[in-house]
mmCIF file of C-alpha atoms in Angstrom:
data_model
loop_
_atom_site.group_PDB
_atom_site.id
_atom_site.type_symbol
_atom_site.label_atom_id
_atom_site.label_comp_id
_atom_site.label_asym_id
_atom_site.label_seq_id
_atom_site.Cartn_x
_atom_site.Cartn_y
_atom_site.Cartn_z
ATOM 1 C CA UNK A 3 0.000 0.000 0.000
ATOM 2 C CA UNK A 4 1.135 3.787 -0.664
ATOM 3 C CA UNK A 5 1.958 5.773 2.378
ATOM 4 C CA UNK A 6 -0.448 8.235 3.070
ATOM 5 C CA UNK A 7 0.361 12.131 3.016
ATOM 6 C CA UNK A 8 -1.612 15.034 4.268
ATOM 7 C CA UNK A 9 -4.012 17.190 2.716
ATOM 8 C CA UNK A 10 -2.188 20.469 0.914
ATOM 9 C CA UNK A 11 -5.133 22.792 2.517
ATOM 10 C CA UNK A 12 -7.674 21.580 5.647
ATOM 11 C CA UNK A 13 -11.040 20.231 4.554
ATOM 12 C CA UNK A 14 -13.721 22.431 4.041
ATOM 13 C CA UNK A 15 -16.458 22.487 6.545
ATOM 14 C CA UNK A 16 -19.329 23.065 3.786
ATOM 15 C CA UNK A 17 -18.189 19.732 1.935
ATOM 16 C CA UNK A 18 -16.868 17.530 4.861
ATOM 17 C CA UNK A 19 -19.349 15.203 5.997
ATOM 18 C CA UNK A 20 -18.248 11.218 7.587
ATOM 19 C CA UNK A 21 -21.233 8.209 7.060
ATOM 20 C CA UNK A 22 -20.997 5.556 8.754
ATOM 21 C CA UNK A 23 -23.740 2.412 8.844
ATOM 22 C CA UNK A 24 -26.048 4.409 12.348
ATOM 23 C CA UNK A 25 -24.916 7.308 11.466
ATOM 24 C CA UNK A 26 -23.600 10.789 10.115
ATOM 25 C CA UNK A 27 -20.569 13.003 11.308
ATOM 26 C CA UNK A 28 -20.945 17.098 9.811
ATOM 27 C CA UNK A 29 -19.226 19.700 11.242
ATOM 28 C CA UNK A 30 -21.313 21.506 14.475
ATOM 29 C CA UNK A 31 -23.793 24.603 12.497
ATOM 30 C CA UNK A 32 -25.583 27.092 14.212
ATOM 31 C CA UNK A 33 -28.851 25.119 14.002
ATOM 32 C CA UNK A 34 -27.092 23.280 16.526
ATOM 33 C CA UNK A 35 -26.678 25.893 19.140
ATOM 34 C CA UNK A 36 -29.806 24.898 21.122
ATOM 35 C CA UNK A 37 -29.120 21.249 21.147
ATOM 36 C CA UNK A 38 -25.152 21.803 22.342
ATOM 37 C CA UNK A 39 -26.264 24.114 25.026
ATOM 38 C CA UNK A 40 -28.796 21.860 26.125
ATOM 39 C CA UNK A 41 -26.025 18.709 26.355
ATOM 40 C CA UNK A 42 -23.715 21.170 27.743
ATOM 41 C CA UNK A 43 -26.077 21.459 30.967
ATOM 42 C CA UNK A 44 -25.250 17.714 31.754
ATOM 43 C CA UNK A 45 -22.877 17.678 35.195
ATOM 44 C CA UNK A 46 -20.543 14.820 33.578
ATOM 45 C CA UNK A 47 -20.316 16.777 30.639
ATOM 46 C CA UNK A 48 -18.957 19.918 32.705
ATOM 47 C CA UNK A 49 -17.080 17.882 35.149
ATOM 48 C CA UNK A 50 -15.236 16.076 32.275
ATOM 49 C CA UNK A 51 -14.241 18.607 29.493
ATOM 50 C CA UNK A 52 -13.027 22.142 29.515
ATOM 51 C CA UNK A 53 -15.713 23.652 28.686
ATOM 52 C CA UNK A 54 -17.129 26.733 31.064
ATOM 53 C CA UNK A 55 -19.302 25.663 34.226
ATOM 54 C CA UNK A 56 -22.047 27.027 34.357
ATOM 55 C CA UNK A 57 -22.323 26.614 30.400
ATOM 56 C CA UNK A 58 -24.866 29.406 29.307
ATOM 57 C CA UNK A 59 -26.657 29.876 25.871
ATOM 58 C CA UNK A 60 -24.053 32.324 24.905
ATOM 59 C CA UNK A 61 -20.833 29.741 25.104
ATOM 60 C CA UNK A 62 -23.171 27.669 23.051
ATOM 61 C CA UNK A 63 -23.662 30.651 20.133
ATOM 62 C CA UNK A 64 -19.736 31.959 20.323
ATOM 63 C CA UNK A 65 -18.241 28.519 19.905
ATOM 64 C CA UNK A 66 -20.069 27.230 17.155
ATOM 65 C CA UNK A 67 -20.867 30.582 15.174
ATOM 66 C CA UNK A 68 -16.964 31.991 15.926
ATOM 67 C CA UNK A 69 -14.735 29.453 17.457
ATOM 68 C CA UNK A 70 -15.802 26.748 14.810
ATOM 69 C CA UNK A 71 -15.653 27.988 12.026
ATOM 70 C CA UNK A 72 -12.447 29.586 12.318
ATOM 71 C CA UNK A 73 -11.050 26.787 13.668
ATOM 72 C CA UNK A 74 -12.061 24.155 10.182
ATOM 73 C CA UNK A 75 -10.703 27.352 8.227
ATOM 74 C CA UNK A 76 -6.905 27.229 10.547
ATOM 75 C CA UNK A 77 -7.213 23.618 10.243
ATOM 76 C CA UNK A 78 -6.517 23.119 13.992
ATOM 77 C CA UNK A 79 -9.661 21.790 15.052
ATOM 78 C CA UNK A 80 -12.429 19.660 13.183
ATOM 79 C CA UNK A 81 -15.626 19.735 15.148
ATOM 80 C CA UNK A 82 -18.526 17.525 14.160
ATOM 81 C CA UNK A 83 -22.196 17.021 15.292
ATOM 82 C CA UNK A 84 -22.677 13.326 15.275
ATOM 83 C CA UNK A 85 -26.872 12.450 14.028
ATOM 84 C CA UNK A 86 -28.451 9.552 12.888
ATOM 85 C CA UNK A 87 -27.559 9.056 9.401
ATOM 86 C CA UNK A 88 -31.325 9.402 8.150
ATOM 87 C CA UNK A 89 -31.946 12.763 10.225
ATOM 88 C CA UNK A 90 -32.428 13.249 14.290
ATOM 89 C CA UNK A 91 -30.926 14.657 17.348
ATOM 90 C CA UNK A 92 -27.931 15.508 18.458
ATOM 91 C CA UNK A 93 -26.663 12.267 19.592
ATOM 92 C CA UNK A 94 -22.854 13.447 20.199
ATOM 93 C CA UNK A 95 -20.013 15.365 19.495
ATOM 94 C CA UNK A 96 -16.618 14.413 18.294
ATOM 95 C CA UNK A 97 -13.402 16.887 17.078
ATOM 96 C CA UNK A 98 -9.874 15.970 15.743
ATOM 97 C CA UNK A 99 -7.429 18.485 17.116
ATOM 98 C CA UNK A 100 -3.859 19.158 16.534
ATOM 99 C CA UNK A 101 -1.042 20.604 18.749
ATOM 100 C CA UNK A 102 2.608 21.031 17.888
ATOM 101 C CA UNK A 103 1.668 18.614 15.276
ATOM 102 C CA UNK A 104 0.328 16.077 17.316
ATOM 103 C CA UNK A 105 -3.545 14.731 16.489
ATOM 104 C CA UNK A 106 -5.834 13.973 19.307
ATOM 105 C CA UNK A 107 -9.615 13.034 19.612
ATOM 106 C CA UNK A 108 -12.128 14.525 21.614
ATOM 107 C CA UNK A 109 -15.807 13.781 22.748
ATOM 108 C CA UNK A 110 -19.112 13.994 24.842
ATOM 109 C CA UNK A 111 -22.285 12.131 24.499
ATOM 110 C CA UNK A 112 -25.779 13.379 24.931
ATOM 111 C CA UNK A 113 -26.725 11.852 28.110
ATOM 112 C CA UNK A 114 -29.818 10.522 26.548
ATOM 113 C CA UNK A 115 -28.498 8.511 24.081
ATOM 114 C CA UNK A 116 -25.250 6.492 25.739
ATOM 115 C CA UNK A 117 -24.785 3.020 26.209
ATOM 116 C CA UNK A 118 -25.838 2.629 22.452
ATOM 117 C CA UNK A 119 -22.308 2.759 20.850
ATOM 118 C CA UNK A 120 -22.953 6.162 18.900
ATOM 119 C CA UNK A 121 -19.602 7.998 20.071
ATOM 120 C CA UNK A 122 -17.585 4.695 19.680
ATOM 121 C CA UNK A 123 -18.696 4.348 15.968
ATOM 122 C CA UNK A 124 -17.921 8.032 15.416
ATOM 123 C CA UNK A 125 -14.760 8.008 16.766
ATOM 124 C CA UNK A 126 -14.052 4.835 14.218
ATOM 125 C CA UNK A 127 -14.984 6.613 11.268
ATOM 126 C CA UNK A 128 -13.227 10.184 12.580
ATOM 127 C CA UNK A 129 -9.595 8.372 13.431
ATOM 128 C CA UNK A 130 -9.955 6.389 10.060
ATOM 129 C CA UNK A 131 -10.538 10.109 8.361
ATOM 130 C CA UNK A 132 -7.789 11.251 10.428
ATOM 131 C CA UNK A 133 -5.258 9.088 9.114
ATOM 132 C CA UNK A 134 -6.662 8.827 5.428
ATOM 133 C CA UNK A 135 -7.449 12.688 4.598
ATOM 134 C CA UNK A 136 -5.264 14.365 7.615
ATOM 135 C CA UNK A 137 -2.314 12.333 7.260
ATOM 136 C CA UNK A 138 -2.180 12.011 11.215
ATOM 137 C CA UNK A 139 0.575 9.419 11.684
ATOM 138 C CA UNK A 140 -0.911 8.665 15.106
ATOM 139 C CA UNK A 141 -3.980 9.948 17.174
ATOM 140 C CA UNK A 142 -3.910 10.078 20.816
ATOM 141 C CA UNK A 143 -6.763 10.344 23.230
ATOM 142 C CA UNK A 144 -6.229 12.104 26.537
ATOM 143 C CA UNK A 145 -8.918 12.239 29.606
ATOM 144 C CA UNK A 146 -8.111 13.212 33.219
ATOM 145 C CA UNK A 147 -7.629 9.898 34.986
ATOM 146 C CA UNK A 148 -10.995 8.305 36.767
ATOM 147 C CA UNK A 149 -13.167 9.284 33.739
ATOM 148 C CA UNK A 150 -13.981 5.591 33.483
ATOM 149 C CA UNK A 151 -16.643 6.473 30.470
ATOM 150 C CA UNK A 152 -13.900 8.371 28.414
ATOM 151 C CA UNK A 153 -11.990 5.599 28.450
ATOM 152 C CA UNK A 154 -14.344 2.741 27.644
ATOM 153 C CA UNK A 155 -14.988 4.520 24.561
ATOM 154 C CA UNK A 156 -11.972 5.006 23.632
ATOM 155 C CA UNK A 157 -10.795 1.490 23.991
ATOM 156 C CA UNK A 158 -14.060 0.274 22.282
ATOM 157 C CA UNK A 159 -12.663 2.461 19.576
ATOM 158 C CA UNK A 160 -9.467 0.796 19.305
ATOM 159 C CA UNK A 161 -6.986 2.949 21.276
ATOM 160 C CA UNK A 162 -4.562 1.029 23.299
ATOM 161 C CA UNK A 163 -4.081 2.546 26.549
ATOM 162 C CA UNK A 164 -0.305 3.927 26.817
ATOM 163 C CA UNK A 165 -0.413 5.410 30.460
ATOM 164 C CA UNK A 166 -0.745 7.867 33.374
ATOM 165 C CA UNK A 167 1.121 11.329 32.711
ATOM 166 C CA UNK A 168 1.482 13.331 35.828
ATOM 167 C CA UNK A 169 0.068 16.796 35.972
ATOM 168 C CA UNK A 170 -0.753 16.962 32.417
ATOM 169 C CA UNK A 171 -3.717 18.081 31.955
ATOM 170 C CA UNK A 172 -5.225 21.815 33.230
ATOM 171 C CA UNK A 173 -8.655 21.743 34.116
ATOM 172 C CA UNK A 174 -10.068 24.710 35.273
ATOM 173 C CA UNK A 175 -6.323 26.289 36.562
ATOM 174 C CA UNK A 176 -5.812 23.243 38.486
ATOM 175 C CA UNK A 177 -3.018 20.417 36.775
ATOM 176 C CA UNK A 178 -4.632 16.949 36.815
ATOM 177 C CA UNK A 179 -3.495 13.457 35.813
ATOM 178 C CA UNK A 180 -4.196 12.304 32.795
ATOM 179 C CA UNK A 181 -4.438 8.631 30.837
ATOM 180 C CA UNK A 182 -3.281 8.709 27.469
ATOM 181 C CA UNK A 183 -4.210 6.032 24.927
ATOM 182 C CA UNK A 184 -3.248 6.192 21.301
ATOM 183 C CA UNK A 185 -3.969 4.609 17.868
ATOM 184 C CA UNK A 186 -2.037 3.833 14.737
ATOM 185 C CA UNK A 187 -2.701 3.678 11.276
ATOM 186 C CA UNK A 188 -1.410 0.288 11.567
ATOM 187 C CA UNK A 189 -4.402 -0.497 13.902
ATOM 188 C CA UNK A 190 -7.147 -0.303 11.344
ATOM 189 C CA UNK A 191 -5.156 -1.732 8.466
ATOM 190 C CA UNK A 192 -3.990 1.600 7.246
ATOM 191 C CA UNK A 193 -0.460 2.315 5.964
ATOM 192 C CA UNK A 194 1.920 5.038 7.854
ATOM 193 C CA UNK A 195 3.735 7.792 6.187
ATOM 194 C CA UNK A 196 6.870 6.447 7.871
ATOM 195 C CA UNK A 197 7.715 2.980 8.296
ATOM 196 C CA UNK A 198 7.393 1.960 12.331
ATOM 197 C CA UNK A 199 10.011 0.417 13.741
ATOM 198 C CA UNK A 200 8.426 -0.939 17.650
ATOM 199 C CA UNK A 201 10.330 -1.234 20.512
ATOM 200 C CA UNK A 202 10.975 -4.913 21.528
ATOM 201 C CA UNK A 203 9.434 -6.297 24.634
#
């Protein structure tokens, strides 16, 4: 198989949308504002993310009308509503991020509609993207440590858990543990850009 390479300019939010057999990834729009801030009122998903606690209607309308969009334009940050494929609710919310050129997943699930698999099927078909249109040689997933659901998803989703790093995570300007797990392109059959050469037990 030919190595993969990256993309010469980020995908464009207006033409990027990820199908998958339940459902349909497209990046977050403002008819989505209502629906986020509503999620956003969930007490796991404040405790768990970085988002602002309390989370009012205006976070909601900034991030996805400003933050968003400018983001998918820097291609820095890929946020996507996940729906069911034929039309519905708001079921999740996935994003492929990049800092100092390393790719990382992010999530949160409607608290009405876990326990059905929708974020781990998203975050199959987003790494898969990842590695086929981003040319992400390897995608890591990060949650402070004791977020038990974070983690089940994310090794549902194929990420082997790599660790504990200590004090690496800031969560509301206090440093917190954090697992990291991590997923090649190796891991769903994919080729690399680079040929990997593994450490020997």
């Amino acid at each position: 198989m030919e190595p993969l390479t990256p993309r010469s300019a980020p995908p464009e939010a207006s033409t990027t949308s990820l199908i998958t057999e339940r459902l349909r990834l497209r990046p977050l729009g403002p008819d989505d504002i209502d629906a986020v801030y509503a999620a956003c009122q969930d007490p796991d998903v404040q405790r768990w993310t970085t988002i602002p606690s309390p989370y009012e209607r205006q976070h909601a309308e900034h991030f996805i009308e400003r933050i968003v969009p400018d983001m998918w334009r820097a291609g820095s940050n890929f946020v996507f509503a996940v729906e069911p494929v034929g039309g519905g609710p708001l079921l999740a919310s996935v994003n492929a991020h990049s800092e100092s050129g390393v790719w990382a997943v992010g999530f949160w699930t409607v608290k009405e509609h876990r326990g059905r698999g929708y974020t781990t099927e998203a975050l199959r078909a987003l790494t898969r993207w990842m590695f086929t249109e981003l040319g992400a040689d390897r995608v890591e997933w990060r949650a402070e440590a004791g977020n038990e659901a974070s983690r089940a998803v994310a090794l549902k989703a194929g990420f082997l858990l790599e660790g504990t790093l200590r004090g690496a995570l800031l969560m509301r300007e206090t440093t917190r543990d954090a697992w990291i797990g991590a997923l090649l392109p190796s891991d769903l059959g994919l080729p690399s850009r680079h040929p990997y050469l593994p450490a020997r037990p």
